Amino acid sequence: MATVLLVRHGRTDANVQGVLAGRAAGVRLDDVGRGQAERTAERLAVVPLVGVVTSPLERCRETSELLRARQGSAPGLTVDDGLTECDYGAWQGRSLAELAREALWSTVQAYPAAVTFPGGESLAAVQARAVAAVRRHDAVFEERHGPGAVWAAVSHGDVIKAVLADALGMHLDLFQRLDVGPASVSLVRYGPLRPHVIALNTQGGDLAWLAAARPADDAPLGGGAGHDATGGTA
């Protein structure tokens, strides 16, 4: 199985100001966010990436370029709309404090699978197109580079949470239980039998073990003796 590293973009001014940026143009990494992305790039420098696939929005493309710059040989970059931010419609650009007073807010928190943003996209549609994009690229990278291939998908918090919920077999209504911080890295492998979620929302730790990992598809009884998320033995 190939391994996909789900990387969220670094912090932006919109994150600090509590504004729902959505797909607005010109939302870029702030100084802290750039530092976050650079530290993630340093973590991934020991893992030869066979490719990077990114959301088209600036904050993800900036994060992707920082990842590529730390690789020994810069991997190819693919821009895929399937990884773009949710279309929040009329909610885009508004403050989270204001949106929290909307009747729909409680549904977003408790029953996100039922939510379609006014004039925008449903969260179910976000999950469907993001999972399809990740699985499609994963299959291509594995076919081209073999089962040890490692690649990065750079996207947004809600999008990554939706992909992780699917990989975990969680109903989308539970995805708010997941946390995906700025510039965090989560690891997933898609096997013929099931996805394997290796790590969630990691902010540090050695990833060098990924360069040599050759995972088996079946989950061994008793848990086996595989690597943990920091390269140790579980």
PDB file of N, CA and C in Angstrom, residues 24-89:
ATOM      1  N   ALA A  24     -12.201  32.238  -0.618  1.00  0.00           N
ATOM      2  CA  ALA A  24     -11.817  33.610  -0.945  1.00  0.00           C
ATOM      3  C   ALA A  24     -10.369  33.666  -1.424  1.00  0.00           C
ATOM      4  N   ALA A  25     -10.140  34.474  -2.431  1.00  0.00           N
ATOM      5  CA  ALA A  25      -8.790  34.639  -2.961  1.00  0.00           C
ATOM      6  C   ALA A  25      -7.962  35.506  -2.025  1.00  0.00           C
ATOM      7  N   GLY A  26      -6.648  35.308  -2.064  1.00  0.00           N
ATOM      8  CA  GLY A  26      -5.730  36.169  -1.336  1.00  0.00           C
ATOM      9  C   GLY A  26      -5.527  35.813   0.117  1.00  0.00           C
ATOM     10  N   VAL A  27      -6.034  34.678   0.565  1.00  0.00           N
ATOM     11  CA  VAL A  27      -5.823  34.256   1.961  1.00  0.00           C
ATOM     12  C   VAL A  27      -4.532  33.445   1.995  1.00  0.00           C
ATOM     13  N   ARG A  28      -3.497  34.033   2.585  1.00  0.00           N
ATOM     14  CA  ARG A  28      -2.167  33.419   2.561  1.00  0.00           C
ATOM     15  C   ARG A  28      -1.681  33.098   3.971  1.00  0.00           C
ATOM     16  N   LEU A  29      -0.603  32.353   4.053  1.00  0.00           N
ATOM     17  CA  LEU A  29      -0.001  32.041   5.342  1.00  0.00           C
ATOM     18  C   LEU A  29       0.505  33.319   5.997  1.00  0.00           C
ATOM     19  N   ASP A  30       0.271  33.440   7.309  1.00  0.00           N
ATOM     20  CA  ASP A  30       0.914  34.531   8.033  1.00  0.00           C
ATOM     21  C   ASP A  30       2.292  34.052   8.486  1.00  0.00           C
ATOM     22  N   ASP A  31       3.023  34.889   9.226  1.00  0.00           N
ATOM     23  CA  ASP A  31       4.385  34.522   9.624  1.00  0.00           C
ATOM     24  C   ASP A  31       4.399  33.252  10.466  1.00  0.00           C
ATOM     25  N   VAL A  32       3.439  33.132  11.381  1.00  0.00           N
ATOM     26  CA  VAL A  32       3.364  31.926  12.203  1.00  0.00           C
ATOM     27  C   VAL A  32       3.041  30.717  11.338  1.00  0.00           C
ATOM     28  N   GLY A  33       2.103  30.889  10.422  1.00  0.00           N
ATOM     29  CA  GLY A  33       1.722  29.784   9.545  1.00  0.00           C
ATOM     30  C   GLY A  33       2.849  29.320   8.647  1.00  0.00           C
ATOM     31  N   ARG A  34       3.640  30.271   8.184  1.00  0.00           N
ATOM     32  CA  ARG A  34       4.788  29.898   7.370  1.00  0.00           C
ATOM     33  C   ARG A  34       5.798  29.106   8.202  1.00  0.00           C
ATOM     34  N   GLY A  35       6.015  29.543   9.443  1.00  0.00           N
ATOM     35  CA  GLY A  35       6.902  28.796  10.324  1.00  0.00           C
ATOM     36  C   GLY A  35       6.375  27.400  10.597  1.00  0.00           C
ATOM     37  N   GLN A  36       5.061  27.262  10.786  1.00  0.00           N
ATOM     38  CA  GLN A  36       4.461  25.944  10.994  1.00  0.00           C
ATOM     39  C   GLN A  36       4.707  25.041   9.785  1.00  0.00           C
ATOM     40  N   ALA A  37       4.473  25.588   8.601  1.00  0.00           N
ATOM     41  CA  ALA A  37       4.654  24.803   7.383  1.00  0.00           C
ATOM     42  C   ALA A  37       6.121  24.420   7.176  1.00  0.00           C
ATOM     43  N   GLU A  38       7.027  25.335   7.525  1.00  0.00           N
ATOM     44  CA  GLU A  38       8.457  25.037   7.389  1.00  0.00           C
ATOM     45  C   GLU A  38       8.878  23.912   8.326  1.00  0.00           C
ATOM     46  N   ARG A  39       8.325  23.900   9.543  1.00  0.00           N
ATOM     47  CA  ARG A  39       8.647  22.816  10.481  1.00  0.00           C
ATOM     48  C   ARG A  39       8.100  21.481   9.979  1.00  0.00           C
ATOM     49  N   THR A  40       6.914  21.514   9.385  1.00  0.00           N
ATOM     50  CA  THR A  40       6.364  20.282   8.802  1.00  0.00           C
ATOM     51  C   THR A  40       7.211  19.826   7.630  1.00  0.00           C
ATOM     52  N   ALA A  41       7.652  20.763   6.818  1.00  0.00           N
ATOM     53  CA  ALA A  41       8.520  20.411   5.695  1.00  0.00           C
ATOM     54  C   ALA A  41       9.810  19.770   6.184  1.00  0.00           C
ATOM     55  N   GLU A  42      10.345  20.270   7.296  1.00  0.00           N
ATOM     56  CA  GLU A  42      11.552  19.692   7.875  1.00  0.00           C
ATOM     57  C   GLU A  42      11.286  18.259   8.340  1.00  0.00           C
ATOM     58  N   ARG A  43      10.138  18.027   8.965  1.00  0.00           N
ATOM     59  CA  ARG A  43       9.782  16.671   9.386  1.00  0.00           C
ATOM     60  C   ARG A  43       9.731  15.717   8.196  1.00  0.00           C
ATOM     61  N   LEU A  44       9.181  16.202   7.082  1.00  0.00           N
ATOM     62  CA  LEU A  44       8.980  15.346   5.910  1.00  0.00           C
ATOM     63  C   LEU A  44      10.218  15.254   5.021  1.00  0.00           C
ATOM     64  N   ALA A  45      11.243  16.030   5.331  1.00  0.00           N
ATOM     65  CA  ALA A  45      12.443  16.032   4.482  1.00  0.00           C
ATOM     66  C   ALA A  45      13.106  14.666   4.424  1.00  0.00           C
ATOM     67  N   VAL A  46      12.927  13.853   5.471  1.00  0.00           N
ATOM     68  CA  VAL A  46      13.557  12.525   5.521  1.00  0.00           C
ATOM     69  C   VAL A  46      12.733  11.476   4.791  1.00  0.00           C
ATOM     70  N   VAL A  47      11.570  11.871   4.299  1.00  0.00           N
ATOM     71  CA  VAL A  47      10.682  10.942   3.596  1.00  0.00           C
ATOM     72  C   VAL A  47      10.634  11.344   2.123  1.00  0.00           C
ATOM     73  N   PRO A  48      11.206  10.558   1.222  1.00  0.00           N
ATOM     74  CA  PRO A  48      11.157  10.916  -0.199  1.00  0.00           C
ATOM     75  C   PRO A  48       9.726  10.837  -0.732  1.00  0.00           C
ATOM     76  N   LEU A  49       9.136  11.974  -0.990  1.00  0.00           N
ATOM     77  CA  LEU A  49       7.762  12.012  -1.496  1.00  0.00           C
ATOM     78  C   LEU A  49       7.755  11.791  -3.006  1.00  0.00           C
ATOM     79  N   VAL A  50       6.851  10.950  -3.464  1.00  0.00           N
ATOM     80  CA  VAL A  50       6.757  10.696  -4.905  1.00  0.00           C
ATOM     81  C   VAL A  50       5.862  11.718  -5.589  1.00  0.00           C
ATOM     82  N   GLY A  51       5.153  12.509  -4.813  1.00  0.00           N
ATOM     83  CA  GLY A  51       4.307  13.546  -5.381  1.00  0.00           C
ATOM     84  C   GLY A  51       3.614  14.344  -4.302  1.00  0.00           C
ATOM     85  N   VAL A  52       3.172  15.541  -4.671  1.00  0.00           N
ATOM     86  CA  VAL A  52       2.378  16.395  -3.788  1.00  0.00           C
ATOM     87  C   VAL A  52       1.151  16.831  -4.585  1.00  0.00           C
ATOM     88  N   VAL A  53      -0.007  16.646  -3.979  1.00  0.00           N
ATOM     89  CA  VAL A  53      -1.266  17.077  -4.592  1.00  0.00           C
ATOM     90  C   VAL A  53      -1.879  18.120  -3.669  1.00  0.00           C
ATOM     91  N   THR A  54      -2.313  19.228  -4.228  1.00  0.00           N
ATOM     92  CA  THR A  54      -2.755  20.338  -3.385  1.00  0.00           C
ATOM     93  C   THR A  54      -4.092  20.911  -3.820  1.00  0.00           C
ATOM     94  N   SER A  55      -4.801  21.454  -2.849  1.00  0.00           N
ATOM     95  CA  SER A  55      -5.932  22.339  -3.124  1.00  0.00           C
ATOM     96  C   SER A  55      -5.418  23.532  -3.931  1.00  0.00           C
ATOM     97  N   PRO A  56      -6.253  24.126  -4.778  1.00  0.00           N
ATOM     98  CA  PRO A  56      -5.794  25.264  -5.576  1.00  0.00           C
ATOM     99  C   PRO A  56      -5.652  26.568  -4.794  1.00  0.00           C
ATOM    100  N   LEU A  57      -6.135  26.635  -3.555  1.00  0.00           N
ATOM    101  CA  LEU A  57      -6.107  27.901  -2.818  1.00  0.00           C
ATOM    102  C   LEU A  57      -4.694  28.247  -2.347  1.00  0.00           C
ATOM    103  N   GLU A  58      -4.420  29.558  -2.259  1.00  0.00           N
ATOM    104  CA  GLU A  58      -3.055  30.037  -2.040  1.00  0.00           C
ATOM    105  C   GLU A  58      -2.401  29.439  -0.800  1.00  0.00           C
ATOM    106  N   ARG A  59      -3.142  29.353   0.300  1.00  0.00           N
ATOM    107  CA  ARG A  59      -2.536  28.887   1.546  1.00  0.00           C
ATOM    108  C   ARG A  59      -2.061  27.439   1.461  1.00  0.00           C
ATOM    109  N   CYS A  60      -2.751  26.644   0.658  1.00  0.00           N
ATOM    110  CA  CYS A  60      -2.311  25.260   0.450  1.00  0.00           C
ATOM    111  C   CYS A  60      -1.159  25.192  -0.541  1.00  0.00           C
ATOM    112  N   ARG A  61      -1.207  26.006  -1.558  1.00  0.00           N
ATOM    113  CA  ARG A  61      -0.115  25.996  -2.537  1.00  0.00           C
ATOM    114  C   ARG A  61       1.184  26.487  -1.900  1.00  0.00           C
ATOM    115  N   GLU A  62       1.094  27.502  -1.032  1.00  0.00           N
ATOM    116  CA  GLU A  62       2.289  27.966  -0.318  1.00  0.00           C
ATOM    117  C   GLU A  62       2.851  26.856   0.568  1.00  0.00           C
ATOM    118  N   THR A  63       1.979  26.166   1.286  1.00  0.00           N
ATOM    119  CA  THR A  63       2.417  25.065   2.138  1.00  0.00           C
ATOM    120  C   THR A  63       3.054  23.969   1.293  1.00  0.00           C
ATOM    121  N   SER A  64       2.459  23.662   0.158  1.00  0.00           N
ATOM    122  CA  SER A  64       2.994  22.624  -0.728  1.00  0.00           C
ATOM    123  C   SER A  64       4.383  22.975  -1.233  1.00  0.00           C
ATOM    124  N   GLU A  65       4.583  24.221  -1.595  1.00  0.00           N
ATOM    125  CA  GLU A  65       5.891  24.627  -2.113  1.00  0.00           C
ATOM    126  C   GLU A  65       6.965  24.529  -1.031  1.00  0.00           C
ATOM    127  N   LEU A  66       6.596  24.826   0.204  1.00  0.00           N
ATOM    128  CA  LEU A  66       7.566  24.686   1.294  1.00  0.00           C
ATOM    129  C   LEU A  66       7.917  23.215   1.511  1.00  0.00           C
ATOM    130  N   LEU A  67       6.935  22.319   1.395  1.00  0.00           N
ATOM    131  CA  LEU A  67       7.217  20.884   1.505  1.00  0.00           C
ATOM    132  C   LEU A  67       8.164  20.443   0.399  1.00  0.00           C
ATOM    133  N   ARG A  68       7.890  20.854  -0.811  1.00  0.00           N
ATOM    134  CA  ARG A  68       8.688  20.433  -1.962  1.00  0.00           C
ATOM    135  C   ARG A  68      10.113  20.963  -1.873  1.00  0.00           C
ATOM    136  N   ALA A  69      10.262  22.180  -1.338  1.00  0.00           N
ATOM    137  CA  ALA A  69      11.585  22.803  -1.265  1.00  0.00           C
ATOM    138  C   ALA A  69      12.533  22.049  -0.341  1.00  0.00           C
ATOM    139  N   ARG A  70      12.008  21.297   0.632  1.00  0.00           N
ATOM    140  CA  ARG A  70      12.840  20.559   1.581  1.00  0.00           C
ATOM    141  C   ARG A  70      13.123  19.134   1.139  1.00  0.00           C
ATOM    142  N   GLN A  71      12.567  18.733   0.006  1.00  0.00           N
ATOM    143  CA  GLN A  71      12.837  17.403  -0.510  1.00  0.00           C
ATOM    144  C   GLN A  71      14.156  17.402  -1.283  1.00  0.00           C
ATOM    145  N   GLY A  72      14.859  16.275  -1.247  1.00  0.00           N
ATOM    146  CA  GLY A  72      16.127  16.192  -1.968  1.00  0.00           C
ATOM    147  C   GLY A  72      15.947  16.406  -3.453  1.00  0.00           C
ATOM    148  N   SER A  73      14.912  15.831  -3.999  1.00  0.00           N
ATOM    149  CA  SER A  73      14.539  16.051  -5.394  1.00  0.00           C
ATOM    150  C   SER A  73      13.076  16.425  -5.391  1.00  0.00           C
ATOM    151  N   ALA A  74      12.766  17.666  -5.746  1.00  0.00           N
ATOM    152  CA  ALA A  74      11.405  18.169  -5.591  1.00  0.00           C
ATOM    153  C   ALA A  74      10.411  17.301  -6.351  1.00  0.00           C
ATOM    154  N   PRO A  75       9.428  16.732  -5.648  1.00  0.00           N
ATOM    155  CA  PRO A  75       8.426  15.918  -6.335  1.00  0.00           C
ATOM    156  C   PRO A  75       7.496  16.776  -7.174  1.00  0.00           C
ATOM    157  N   GLY A  76       6.819  16.125  -8.110  1.00  0.00           N
ATOM    158  CA  GLY A  76       5.866  16.848  -8.937  1.00  0.00           C
ATOM    159  C   GLY A  76       4.714  17.401  -8.111  1.00  0.00           C
ATOM    160  N   LEU A  77       4.129  18.500  -8.582  1.00  0.00           N
ATOM    161  CA  LEU A  77       3.009  19.143  -7.897  1.00  0.00           C
ATOM    162  C   LEU A  77       1.776  19.073  -8.790  1.00  0.00           C
ATOM    163  N   THR A  78       0.687  18.578  -8.239  1.00  0.00           N
ATOM    164  CA  THR A  78      -0.589  18.508  -8.941  1.00  0.00           C
ATOM    165  C   THR A  78      -1.617  19.316  -8.164  1.00  0.00           C
ATOM    166  N   VAL A  79      -2.351  20.158  -8.861  1.00  0.00           N
ATOM    167  CA  VAL A  79      -3.432  20.934  -8.252  1.00  0.00           C
ATOM    168  C   VAL A  79      -4.744  20.226  -8.568  1.00  0.00           C
ATOM    169  N   ASP A  80      -5.530  19.937  -7.529  1.00  0.00           N
ATOM    170  CA  ASP A  80      -6.772  19.189  -7.724  1.00  0.00           C
ATOM    171  C   ASP A  80      -7.910  19.888  -6.989  1.00  0.00           C
ATOM    172  N   ASP A  81      -8.927  20.285  -7.730  1.00  0.00           N
ATOM    173  CA  ASP A  81     -10.088  20.942  -7.134  1.00  0.00           C
ATOM    174  C   ASP A  81     -10.815  20.025  -6.150  1.00  0.00           C
ATOM    175  N   GLY A  82     -10.595  18.711  -6.251  1.00  0.00           N
ATOM    176  CA  GLY A  82     -11.222  17.789  -5.321  1.00  0.00           C
ATOM    177  C   GLY A  82     -10.774  17.997  -3.889  1.00  0.00           C
ATOM    178  N   LEU A  83      -9.626  18.652  -3.707  1.00  0.00           N
ATOM    179  CA  LEU A  83      -9.091  18.909  -2.369  1.00  0.00           C
ATOM    180  C   LEU A  83      -9.351  20.334  -1.892  1.00  0.00           C
ATOM    181  N   THR A  84     -10.091  21.113  -2.663  1.00  0.00           N
ATOM    182  CA  THR A  84     -10.296  22.505  -2.287  1.00  0.00           C
ATOM    183  C   THR A  84     -11.212  22.629  -1.076  1.00  0.00           C
ATOM    184  N   GLU A  85     -11.238  23.818  -0.523  1.00  0.00           N
ATOM    185  CA  GLU A  85     -12.055  24.090   0.652  1.00  0.00           C
ATOM    186  C   GLU A  85     -13.530  23.919   0.319  1.00  0.00           C
ATOM    187  N   CYS A  86     -14.321  23.662   1.344  1.00  0.00           N
ATOM    188  CA  CYS A  86     -15.771  23.635   1.195  1.00  0.00           C
ATOM    189  C   CYS A  86     -16.259  24.982   0.650  1.00  0.00           C
ATOM    190  N   ASP A  87     -17.255  24.919  -0.222  1.00  0.00           N
ATOM    191  CA  ASP A  87     -17.917  26.141  -0.664  1.00  0.00           C
ATOM    192  C   ASP A  87     -18.956  26.502   0.396  1.00  0.00           C
ATOM    193  N   TYR A  88     -18.618  27.468   1.231  1.00  0.00           N
ATOM    194  CA  TYR A  88     -19.505  27.854   2.320  1.00  0.00           C
ATOM    195  C   TYR A  88     -20.596  28.830   1.890  1.00  0.00           C
ATOM    196  N   GLY A  89     -20.638  29.166   0.606  1.00  0.00           N
ATOM    197  CA  GLY A  89     -21.699  30.010   0.091  1.00  0.00           C
ATOM    198  C   GLY A  89     -21.795  31.344   0.807  1.00  0.00           C
TER     199      GLY A  89
END
